[in-house]
Amino acid sequence: MARVIILGAGLGGLSTAMLLARDGHEVTVLERDPADPPAGRAWESWQRRGVNQFRLPHFMLARWHAQMAEELPDVLDELKAAGGLAINVIRALPESLRGRLRPDDARFDTVTARRPVLEAAVTAVAARTPGVTIRRGVAATGLCTDPDQRPARITGVLTEGGRVIRGDLVIDCCGRRSPLASWLAAVGARRPYEEREDCGFVYYGRHFRGTLPEARINLIQNHDSVSVLTLPADNDTWSVVFATSSRDRALRGLRDPSTFDAALARYPLAAHWRDGEPISGVDVMAGIEDRYRRLVVDGEPVVTGVLAVGDAWACTNPSLGRGTSIGLLHARCLRDLLREVDPQEHDKLARRFDEVTAAAAEPLYRLTVWFDRHRLAEIDGDIAGVPYRPDDQRWAISKAMVPASLADPDVSRGYQAIASLLTTPAELLAEPGLRERIVELGGGAEQYPLPGPDRRELLAAIAG
């Protein structure tokens, strides 16, 4: 068993800590933000300045729920006790879209909440998990190495004040803002392989409280130059998000609550989600990167003794809500690998984790980036008034799936399975006859089959 240091006490870091501690490892979690979640008042008064999306809308996918139910069911119990919303995304749809309920629809179950409530529940369970120690207000500033090892072997963490915390394995769960690359450069290690670019989206989100609105369509609606997200949450709250191109200056008026409200009123299937008490202004998230990091380059580890998990490894567009699900899958891969490989086998562990990551987690990241690039290009085409018609049959099928899902309960479930990360497009389209049905029902549909304003009408609503 290993002495493990985890950097970051967010959802990914604490979930990883519990998985490893329940396997017998001694886990210390270091978190730079000092405050524990206040009892019963996480949304109202907990500040997590190290998490830039802490106050922004969240929705937990069915893939996350399925993994938590299998691995950490007490977290789900804690979340429900805190007011987390148990919801089934198929059952929530109108019967005209989903047809009659089916026995296997339980796979679409989840429990969701606002991020502070989510993190408070995970923290409560982690804090009482034997083998987990959470140290808040301890900021990591760098890494310690064994000077006699090549490649560099990490032996611990430097913290503010020059203190050293030693461990057998350091796990970076610092999320999107992970400084791992610069820390490795500071100890003379080779730089990891990285792919990095602005994801190109900006998000305008607002929270409400009241009687939870009914779902009239899927949680994500794609329209001319914007996507609209309607996300139920805990304790009779919910959020609405506009996602659009970060280059779209004309929509920056959505920062204003009254403008946000006027724009939302133009979308018939989402307008009723503004019929509640606003409990926030309009929160904006921009400057988000797509980033992928690999610690094995040209077949050789650049470093050993440290691994990156979840968003510290790869991160992308948060509007699809996939980060926590992929991060938990990644953490489970690490837990399982440590059952096979001794943490003291530093080189072997680095190589094998790279292989496992490439096989299990990377394809989901690549699929997400693929979708994002197409959707952003489509939005940019809307802004320019030029229809987006790429030579990519996968995108054509993806576009046809939405109108087909409005007419066929089987396709509706397939669409939701992809959105919930329960399956991939390739796996779904391998089902006999499904591709043909999607093309037949959705191949000739309008670019945006859901009712809503076109670009000119949206700009008029914002100007007004």
C-alpha positions as a Python dict, from the first residue, in 0.01 Angstrom:
ca = {
    (1, 'M'): (0, 0, 0),
    (2, 'A'): (118, 351, -83),
    (3, 'R'): (135, 691, 81),
    (4, 'V'): (-52, 899, -176),
    (5, 'I'): (-63, 1278, -201),
    (6, 'I'): (-357, 1417, -398),
    (7, 'L'): (-349, 1781, -507),
    (8, 'G'): (-696, 1935, -507),
    (9, 'A'): (-1004, 1867, -293),
    (10, 'G'): (-1260, 1911, -569),
    (11, 'L'): (-1501, 1647, -694),
    (12, 'G'): (-1227, 1458, -879),
    (13, 'G'): (-964, 1478, -607),
    (14, 'L'): (-1192, 1362, -327),
    (15, 'S'): (-1348, 1085, -534),
    (16, 'T'): (-1000, 960, -623),
    (17, 'A'): (-899, 981, -257),
    (18, 'M'): (-1193, 769, -144),
    (19, 'L'): (-1139, 506, -413),
    (20, 'L'): (-774, 466, -316),
    (21, 'A'): (-828, 482, 60),
    (22, 'R'): (-1095, 213, 41),
    (23, 'D'): (-831, -4, -126),
    (24, 'G'): (-602, 47, 173),
    (25, 'H'): (-381, 334, 60),
    (26, 'E'): (-295, 619, 298),
    (27, 'V'): (-418, 933, 123),
    (28, 'T'): (-350, 1297, 205),
    (29, 'V'): (-544, 1559, 7),
    (30, 'L'): (-393, 1908, -14),
    (31, 'E'): (-628, 2196, -95),
    (32, 'R'): (-519, 2557, -122),
    (33, 'D'): (-862, 2706, -49),
    (34, 'P'): (-887, 2729, 331),
    (35, 'A'): (-1256, 2700, 413),
    (36, 'D'): (-1449, 2383, 485),
    (37, 'P'): (-1805, 2374, 349),
    (38, 'P'): (-2039, 2541, 600),
    (39, 'A'): (-2305, 2305, 732),
    (40, 'G'): (-2625, 2340, 530),
    (41, 'R'): (-2520, 2666, 364),
    (42, 'A'): (-2278, 2562, 92),
    (43, 'W'): (-2453, 2762, -182),
    (44, 'E'): (-2504, 3074, 27),
    (45, 'S'): (-2165, 3119, 187),
    (46, 'W'): (-1896, 2876, 68),
    (47, 'Q'): (-1627, 3034, -145),
    (48, 'R'): (-1387, 2824, -357),
    (49, 'R'): (-1172, 3078, -536),
    (50, 'G'): (-952, 2803, -677),
    (51, 'V'): (-1242, 2661, -882),
    (52, 'N'): (-1343, 2905, -1155),
    (53, 'Q'): (-1667, 2716, -1235),
    (54, 'F'): (-1775, 2679, -871),
    (55, 'R'): (-2079, 2908, -902),
    (56, 'L'): (-2168, 2807, -1255),
    (57, 'P'): (-2442, 2561, -1355),
    (58, 'H'): (-2379, 2187, -1324),
    (59, 'F'): (-2565, 1871, -1414),
    (60, 'M'): (-2446, 1522, -1324),
    (61, 'L'): (-2477, 1271, -1606),
    (62, 'A'): (-2621, 923, -1573),
    (63, 'R'): (-2271, 781, -1642),
    (64, 'W'): (-2142, 956, -1331),
    (65, 'H'): (-2437, 831, -1128),
    (66, 'A'): (-2389, 471, -1243),
    (67, 'Q'): (-2023, 480, -1142),
    (68, 'M'): (-2097, 640, -806),
    (69, 'A'): (-2373, 389, -733),
    (70, 'E'): (-2123, 110, -793),
    (71, 'E'): (-1821, 259, -617),
    (72, 'L'): (-1929, 529, -370),
    (73, 'P'): (-2304, 492, -305),
    (74, 'D'): (-2278, 672, 29),
    (75, 'V'): (-2195, 990, -163),
    (76, 'L'): (-2528, 963, -345),
    (77, 'D'): (-2705, 911, -12),
    (78, 'E'): (-2533, 1218, 130),
    (79, 'L'): (-2626, 1423, -174),
    (80, 'K'): (-2991, 1321, -156),
    (81, 'A'): (-2997, 1409, 216),
    (82, 'A'): (-2867, 1755, 123),
    (83, 'G'): (-3155, 1805, -121),
    (84, 'G'): (-2995, 1666, -435),
    (85, 'L'): (-3248, 1601, -708),
    (86, 'A'): (-3304, 1240, -814),
    (87, 'I'): (-3409, 1256, -1178),
    (88, 'N'): (-3435, 1029, -1480),
    (89, 'V'): (-3375, 1220, -1802),
    (90, 'I'): (-3596, 985, -2005),
    (91, 'R'): (-3881, 978, -1756),
    (92, 'A'): (-3869, 1361, -1738),
    (93, 'L'): (-3945, 1393, -2111),
    (94, 'P'): (-4302, 1415, -2239),
    (95, 'E'): (-4447, 1075, -2328),
    (96, 'S'): (-4496, 1199, -2684),
    (97, 'L'): (-4116, 1198, -2720),
    (98, 'R'): (-4010, 894, -2516),
    (99, 'G'): (-4310, 667, -2560),
    (100, 'R'): (-4401, 435, -2276),
    (101, 'L'): (-4143, 376, -2004),
    (102, 'R'): (-3928, 66, -2035),
    (103, 'P'): (-3759, -156, -1774),
    (104, 'D'): (-3408, -51, -1879),
    (105, 'D'): (-3484, 321, -1853),
    (106, 'A'): (-3336, 310, -1502),
    (107, 'R'): (-2995, 347, -1668),
    (108, 'F'): (-3086, 714, -1720),
    (109, 'D'): (-3116, 777, -1343),
    (110, 'T'): (-2898, 1040, -1181),
    (111, 'V'): (-2879, 1268, -878),
    (112, 'T'): (-2777, 1626, -943),
    (113, 'A'): (-2721, 1956, -761),
    (114, 'R'): (-2543, 2289, -779),
    (115, 'R'): (-2164, 2259, -754),
    (116, 'P'): (-2127, 2385, -393),
    (117, 'V'): (-2391, 2138, -273),
    (118, 'L'): (-2229, 1857, -473),
    (119, 'E'): (-1885, 1927, -338),
    (120, 'A'): (-2009, 1963, 20),
    (121, 'A'): (-2169, 1618, 1),
    (122, 'V'): (-1854, 1458, -143),
    (123, 'T'): (-1645, 1636, 122),
    (124, 'A'): (-1864, 1507, 406),
    (125, 'V'): (-1821, 1145, 297),
    (126, 'A'): (-1449, 1183, 224),
    (127, 'A'): (-1387, 1341, 564),
    (128, 'R'): (-1522, 1033, 742),
    (129, 'T'): (-1351, 781, 513),
    (130, 'P'): (-1073, 592, 697),
    (131, 'G'): (-738, 655, 533),
    (132, 'V'): (-828, 1001, 393),
    (133, 'T'): (-682, 1318, 545),
    (134, 'I'): (-794, 1651, 399),
    (135, 'R'): (-564, 1946, 465),
    (136, 'R'): (-717, 2278, 362),
    (137, 'G'): (-527, 2601, 329),
    (138, 'V'): (-216, 2412, 212),
    (139, 'A'): (-106, 2536, -129),
    (140, 'A'): (133, 2322, -331),
    (141, 'T'): (403, 2531, -499),
    (142, 'G'): (612, 2264, -669),
    (143, 'L'): (747, 1912, -666),
    (144, 'C'): (1037, 1736, -499),
    (145, 'T'): (1259, 1495, -691),
    (146, 'D'): (1517, 1226, -635),
    (147, 'P'): (1830, 1385, -792),
    (148, 'D'): (1982, 1045, -876),
    (149, 'Q'): (1692, 927, -1091),
    (150, 'R'): (1647, 979, -1465),
    (151, 'P'): (1381, 1045, -1573),
    (152, 'A'): (1301, 1261, -1274),
    (153, 'R'): (1120, 1074, -999),
    (154, 'I'): (884, 1280, -788),
    (155, 'T'): (914, 1207, -416),
    (156, 'G'): (683, 1470, -268),
    (157, 'V'): (533, 1815, -283),
    (158, 'L'): (665, 2159, -191),
    (159, 'T'): (418, 2386, -12),
    (160, 'E'): (413, 2753, 80),
    (161, 'G'): (684, 2831, 332),
    (162, 'G'): (919, 2574, 182),
    (163, 'R'): (776, 2275, 368),
    (164, 'V'): (808, 1935, 202),
    (165, 'I'): (541, 1664, 218),
    (166, 'R'): (673, 1326, 113),
    (167, 'G'): (478, 1049, -55),
    (168, 'D'): (515, 738, -268),
    (169, 'L'): (288, 879, -537),
    (170, 'V'): (160, 1230, -619),
    (171, 'I'): (-168, 1260, -806),
    (172, 'D'): (-250, 1590, -973),
    (173, 'C'): (-623, 1664, -944),
    (174, 'C'): (-582, 2041, -971),
    (175, 'G'): (-825, 2054, -1260),
    (176, 'R'): (-823, 2298, -1549),
    (177, 'R'): (-570, 2526, -1384),
    (178, 'S'): (-318, 2253, -1314),
    (179, 'P'): (38, 2397, -1304),
    (180, 'L'): (196, 2053, -1353),
    (181, 'A'): (381, 2141, -1675),
    (182, 'S'): (556, 2440, -1516),
    (183, 'W'): (635, 2241, -1201),
    (184, 'L'): (801, 1970, -1409),
    (185, 'A'): (1004, 2229, -1597),
    (186, 'A'): (1119, 2374, -1263),
    (187, 'V'): (1271, 2039, -1156),
    (188, 'G'): (1443, 1988, -1490),
    (189, 'A'): (1208, 1725, -1628),
    (190, 'R'): (1111, 1711, -1994),
    (191, 'R'): (793, 1894, -2072),
    (192, 'P'): (490, 1669, -2115),
    (193, 'Y'): (322, 1648, -2452),
    (194, 'E'): (37, 1898, -2460),
    (195, 'E'): (-238, 2001, -2698),
    (196, 'R'): (-387, 2333, -2599),
    (197, 'E'): (-629, 2579, -2758),
    (198, 'D'): (-913, 2807, -2659),
    (199, 'C'): (-1230, 2598, -2676),
    (200, 'G'): (-1402, 2897, -2835),
    (201, 'F'): (-1717, 2904, -2623),
    (202, 'V'): (-1854, 3148, -2369),
    (203, 'Y'): (-2129, 3065, -2119),
    (204, 'Y'): (-2390, 3294, -1966),
    (205, 'G'): (-2566, 3119, -1678),
    (206, 'R'): (-2829, 3211, -1419),
    (207, 'H'): (-2979, 3023, -1123),
    (208, 'F'): (-3344, 3025, -1016),
    (209, 'R'): (-3558, 2890, -732),
    (210, 'G'): (-3925, 2786, -728),
    (211, 'T'): (-4139, 2503, -858),
    (212, 'L'): (-3917, 2302, -1089),
    (213, 'P'): (-4025, 2362, -1451),
    (214, 'E'): (-4131, 2067, -1662),
    (215, 'A'): (-3892, 1938, -1926),
    (216, 'R'): (-4049, 1984, -2270),
    (217, 'I'): (-3741, 1877, -2462),
    (218, 'N'): (-3381, 1762, -2402),
    (219, 'L'): (-3164, 1950, -2155),
    (220, 'I'): (-2952, 2097, -2437),
    (221, 'Q'): (-3125, 2275, -2725),
    (222, 'N'): (-2915, 2386, -3021),
    (223, 'H'): (-3045, 2695, -3203),
    (224, 'D'): (-2924, 2951, -3454),
    (225, 'S'): (-2591, 3083, -3313),
    (226, 'V'): (-2660, 2967, -2953),
    (227, 'S'): (-2728, 2663, -2743),
    (228, 'V'): (-2971, 2682, -2451),
    (229, 'L'): (-2926, 2456, -2148),
    (230, 'T'): (-3200, 2402, -1889),
    (231, 'L'): (-3053, 2222, -1588),
    (232, 'P'): (-3255, 2108, -1285),
    (233, 'A'): (-3070, 2109, -952),
    (234, 'D'): (-3113, 2064, -576),
    (235, 'N'): (-3365, 2207, -331),
    (236, 'D'): (-3611, 2339, -591),
    (237, 'T'): (-3345, 2525, -785),
    (238, 'W'): (-3235, 2514, -1147),
    (239, 'S'): (-3021, 2703, -1394),
    (240, 'V'): (-3038, 2822, -1753),
    (241, 'V'): (-2732, 2872, -1972),
    (242, 'F'): (-2672, 3036, -2307),
    (243, 'A'): (-2360, 2893, -2476),
    (244, 'T'): (-2222, 3065, -2783),
    (245, 'S'): (-1901, 3162, -2955),
    (246, 'S'): (-1659, 3366, -2747),
    (247, 'R'): (-1608, 3579, -3059),
    (248, 'D'): (-1976, 3679, -3074),
    (249, 'R'): (-1962, 4035, -2942),
    (250, 'A'): (-2325, 4096, -3038),
    (251, 'L'): (-2444, 3854, -2767),
    (252, 'R'): (-2239, 4001, -2484),
    (253, 'G'): (-2551, 4184, -2375),
    (254, 'L'): (-2659, 3852, -2223),
    (255, 'R'): (-2449, 3954, -1922),
    (256, 'D'): (-2737, 4182, -1823),
    (257, 'P'): (-3017, 3996, -1637),
    (258, 'S'): (-3298, 4180, -1813),
    (259, 'T'): (-3142, 4112, -2154),
    (260, 'F'): (-3088, 3747, -2057),
    (261, 'D'): (-3456, 3725, -1962),
    (262, 'A'): (-3572, 3891, -2284),
    (263, 'A'): (-3366, 3653, -2495),
    (264, 'L'): (-3484, 3344, -2305),
    (265, 'A'): (-3846, 3448, -2360),
    (266, 'R'): (-3797, 3391, -2735),
    (267, 'Y'): (-3742, 3014, -2698),
    (268, 'P'): (-4083, 2845, -2654),
    (269, 'L'): (-3946, 2519, -2511),
    (270, 'A'): (-3725, 2697, -2257),
    (271, 'A'): (-3903, 3027, -2180),
    (272, 'H'): (-4094, 2884, -1883),
    (273, 'W'): (-3763, 2811, -1707),
    (274, 'R'): (-3744, 3183, -1623),
    (275, 'D'): (-4066, 3156, -1418),
    (276, 'G'): (-3893, 3147, -1082),
    (277, 'E'): (-3707, 3364, -836),
    (278, 'P'): (-3359, 3452, -963),
    (279, 'I'): (-3097, 3363, -700),
    (280, 'S'): (-2797, 3486, -895),
    (281, 'G'): (-2708, 3741, -1154),
    (282, 'V'): (-2573, 3626, -1487),
    (283, 'D'): (-2244, 3445, -1432),
    (284, 'V'): (-2005, 3438, -1727),
    (285, 'M'): (-1738, 3180, -1801),
    (286, 'A'): (-1498, 3243, -2089),
    (287, 'G'): (-1135, 3188, -2180),
    (288, 'I'): (-1178, 2811, -2140),
    (289, 'E'): (-915, 2584, -2289),
    (290, 'D'): (-932, 2248, -2452),
    (291, 'R'): (-621, 2084, -2313),
    (292, 'Y'): (-477, 1734, -2337),
    (293, 'R'): (-162, 1629, -2151),
    (294, 'R'): (51, 1316, -2178),
    (295, 'L'): (340, 1228, -1943),
    (296, 'V'): (483, 962, -2175),
    (297, 'V'): (650, 1116, -2482),
    (298, 'D'): (805, 915, -2765),
    (299, 'G'): (750, 601, -2564),
    (300, 'E'): (938, 726, -2256),
    (301, 'P'): (802, 875, -1931),
    (302, 'V'): (904, 1239, -1884),
    (303, 'V'): (869, 1185, -1510),
    (304, 'T'): (770, 914, -1264),
    (305, 'G'): (604, 932, -925),
    (306, 'V'): (335, 1176, -1039),
    (307, 'L'): (20, 1114, -1243),
    (308, 'A'): (-251, 1350, -1372),
    (309, 'V'): (-615, 1249, -1330),
    (310, 'G'): (-935, 1401, -1467),
    (311, 'D'): (-926, 1763, -1579),
    (312, 'A'): (-559, 1788, -1483),
    (313, 'W'): (-500, 1533, -1761),
    (314, 'A'): (-753, 1657, -2021),
    (315, 'C'): (-1036, 1907, -2016),
    (316, 'T'): (-1278, 2058, -2264),
    (317, 'N'): (-1616, 2228, -2313),
    (318, 'P'): (-1802, 2215, -1978),
    (319, 'S'): (-2149, 2267, -2132),
    (320, 'L'): (-2169, 1895, -2217),
    (321, 'G'): (-2115, 1810, -1850),
    (322, 'R'): (-1876, 1524, -1920),
    (323, 'G'): (-1579, 1621, -1705),
    (324, 'T'): (-1686, 1457, -1378),
    (325, 'S'): (-1793, 1136, -1550),
    (326, 'I'): (-1467, 1102, -1744),
    (327, 'G'): (-1269, 1203, -1435),
    (328, 'L'): (-1433, 934, -1223),
    (329, 'L'): (-1370, 676, -1494),
    (330, 'H'): (-1005, 788, -1500),
    (331, 'A'): (-977, 758, -1121),
    (332, 'R'): (-1121, 407, -1133),
    (333, 'C'): (-862, 314, -1395),
    (334, 'L'): (-588, 431, -1159),
    (335, 'R'): (-736, 244, -863),
    (336, 'D'): (-757, -76, -1067),
    (337, 'L'): (-403, -34, -1200),
    (338, 'L'): (-263, 4, -849),
    (339, 'R'): (-406, -338, -773),
    (340, 'E'): (-176, -480, -1040),
    (341, 'V'): (132, -257, -1025),
    (342, 'D'): (325, -176, -708),
    (343, 'P'): (352, 204, -667),
    (344, 'Q'): (726, 153, -615),
    (345, 'E'): (752, 27, -973),
    (346, 'H'): (768, 385, -1086),
    (347, 'D'): (856, 341, -1452),
    (348, 'K'): (608, 58, -1504),
    (349, 'L'): (329, 252, -1334),
    (350, 'A'): (389, 560, -1551),
    (351, 'R'): (385, 357, -1871),
    (352, 'R'): (86, 143, -1782),
    (353, 'F'): (-125, 440, -1667),
    (354, 'D'): (-52, 612, -1996),
    (355, 'E'): (-167, 301, -2183),
    (356, 'V'): (-482, 259, -1975),
    (357, 'T'): (-567, 629, -2011),
    (358, 'A'): (-524, 614, -2389),
    (359, 'A'): (-752, 310, -2410),
    (360, 'A'): (-1029, 403, -2167),
    (361, 'A'): (-1047, 781, -2124),
    (362, 'E'): (-887, 945, -2427),
    (363, 'P'): (-1153, 830, -2679),
    (364, 'L'): (-1420, 1012, -2478),
    (365, 'Y'): (-1210, 1327, -2475),
    (366, 'R'): (-1152, 1304, -2851),
    (367, 'L'): (-1524, 1258, -2917),
    (368, 'T'): (-1602, 1566, -2712),
    (369, 'V'): (-1346, 1780, -2894),
    (370, 'W'): (-1473, 1649, -3228),
    (371, 'F'): (-1828, 1758, -3144),
    (372, 'D'): (-1713, 2093, -3005),
    (373, 'R'): (-1515, 2183, -3316),
    (374, 'H'): (-1813, 2111, -3540),
    (375, 'R'): (-2062, 2292, -3318),
    (376, 'L'): (-1840, 2599, -3289),
    (377, 'A'): (-1790, 2607, -3665),
    (378, 'E'): (-2167, 2579, -3709),
    (379, 'I'): (-2223, 2872, -3473),
    (380, 'D'): (-1961, 3079, -3654),
    (381, 'G'): (-2140, 2997, -3981),
    (382, 'D'): (-2467, 3118, -3826),
    (383, 'I'): (-2304, 3446, -3729),
    (384, 'A'): (-2161, 3493, -4079),
    (385, 'G'): (-2483, 3383, -4247),
    (386, 'V'): (-2309, 3092, -4421),
    (387, 'P'): (-2461, 2744, -4370),
    (388, 'Y'): (-2216, 2494, -4223),
    (389, 'R'): (-2199, 2179, -4436),
    (390, 'P'): (-1873, 1993, -4368),
    (391, 'D'): (-1769, 1679, -4552),
    (392, 'D'): (-1807, 1461, -4242),
    (393, 'Q'): (-2074, 1194, -4245),
    (394, 'R'): (-2049, 1152, -3869),
    (395, 'W'): (-2156, 1514, -3823),
    (396, 'A'): (-2443, 1468, -4068),
    (397, 'I'): (-2566, 1170, -3864),
    (398, 'S'): (-2523, 1366, -3542),
    (399, 'K'): (-2735, 1650, -3682),
    (400, 'A'): (-3002, 1409, -3809),
    (401, 'M'): (-3027, 1241, -3470),
    (402, 'V'): (-3197, 1540, -3303),
    (403, 'P'): (-3500, 1566, -3535),
    (404, 'A'): (-3517, 1185, -3551),
    (405, 'S'): (-3527, 1168, -3171),
    (406, 'L'): (-3839, 1388, -3176),
    (407, 'A'): (-4021, 1125, -3383),
    (408, 'D'): (-3887, 790, -3264),
    (409, 'P'): (-3861, 671, -2899),
    (410, 'D'): (-3573, 437, -2985),
    (411, 'V'): (-3371, 720, -3134),
    (412, 'S'): (-3470, 942, -2840),
    (413, 'R'): (-3315, 690, -2603),
    (414, 'G'): (-3009, 661, -2823),
    (415, 'Y'): (-2967, 1037, -2825),
    (416, 'Q'): (-2997, 1048, -2447),
    (417, 'A'): (-2754, 758, -2408),
    (418, 'I'): (-2490, 953, -2602),
    (419, 'A'): (-2564, 1276, -2412),
    (420, 'S'): (-2545, 1086, -2080),
    (421, 'L'): (-2212, 927, -2184),
    (422, 'L'): (-2364, 580, -2152),
    (423, 'T'): (-2261, 491, -2507),
    (424, 'T'): (-2067, 630, -2799),
    (425, 'P'): (-2207, 720, -3142),
    (426, 'A'): (-2022, 427, -3299),
    (427, 'E'): (-2167, 182, -3048),
    (428, 'L'): (-2516, 320, -3095),
    (429, 'L'): (-2504, 317, -3474),
    (430, 'A'): (-2392, -46, -3468),
    (431, 'E'): (-2745, -140, -3355),
    (432, 'P'): (-2926, -301, -3650),
    (433, 'G'): (-3140, -59, -3850),
    (434, 'L'): (-3084, 245, -3625),
    (435, 'R'): (-2862, 441, -3863),
    (436, 'E'): (-3118, 394, -4143),
    (437, 'R'): (-3401, 512, -3918),
    (438, 'I'): (-3205, 823, -3816),
    (439, 'V'): (-3133, 914, -4178),
    (440, 'E'): (-3492, 849, -4282),
    (441, 'L'): (-3646, 1060, -4003),
    (442, 'G'): (-3387, 1333, -3968),
    (443, 'G'): (-3174, 1343, -4281),
    (444, 'G'): (-3382, 1606, -4459),
    (445, 'A'): (-3474, 1814, -4153),
    (446, 'E'): (-3409, 2182, -4103),
    (447, 'Q'): (-3075, 2277, -3955),
    (448, 'Y'): (-3250, 2373, -3630),
    (449, 'P'): (-3577, 2181, -3595),
    (450, 'L'): (-3672, 2321, -3253),
    (451, 'P'): (-3882, 2640, -3236),
    (452, 'G'): (-3685, 2953, -3161),
    (453, 'P'): (-3563, 3282, -3307),
    (454, 'D'): (-3325, 3307, -3597),
    (455, 'R'): (-3013, 3521, -3568),
    (456, 'R'): (-3184, 3842, -3669),
    (457, 'E'): (-3470, 3791, -3423),
    (458, 'L'): (-3229, 3703, -3139),
    (459, 'L'): (-3027, 4019, -3197),
    (460, 'A'): (-3346, 4224, -3198),
    (461, 'A'): (-3450, 4075, -2864),
    (462, 'I'): (-3110, 4159, -2715),
    (463, 'A'): (-3109, 4510, -2859),
    (464, 'G'): (-3458, 4568, -2724),
}
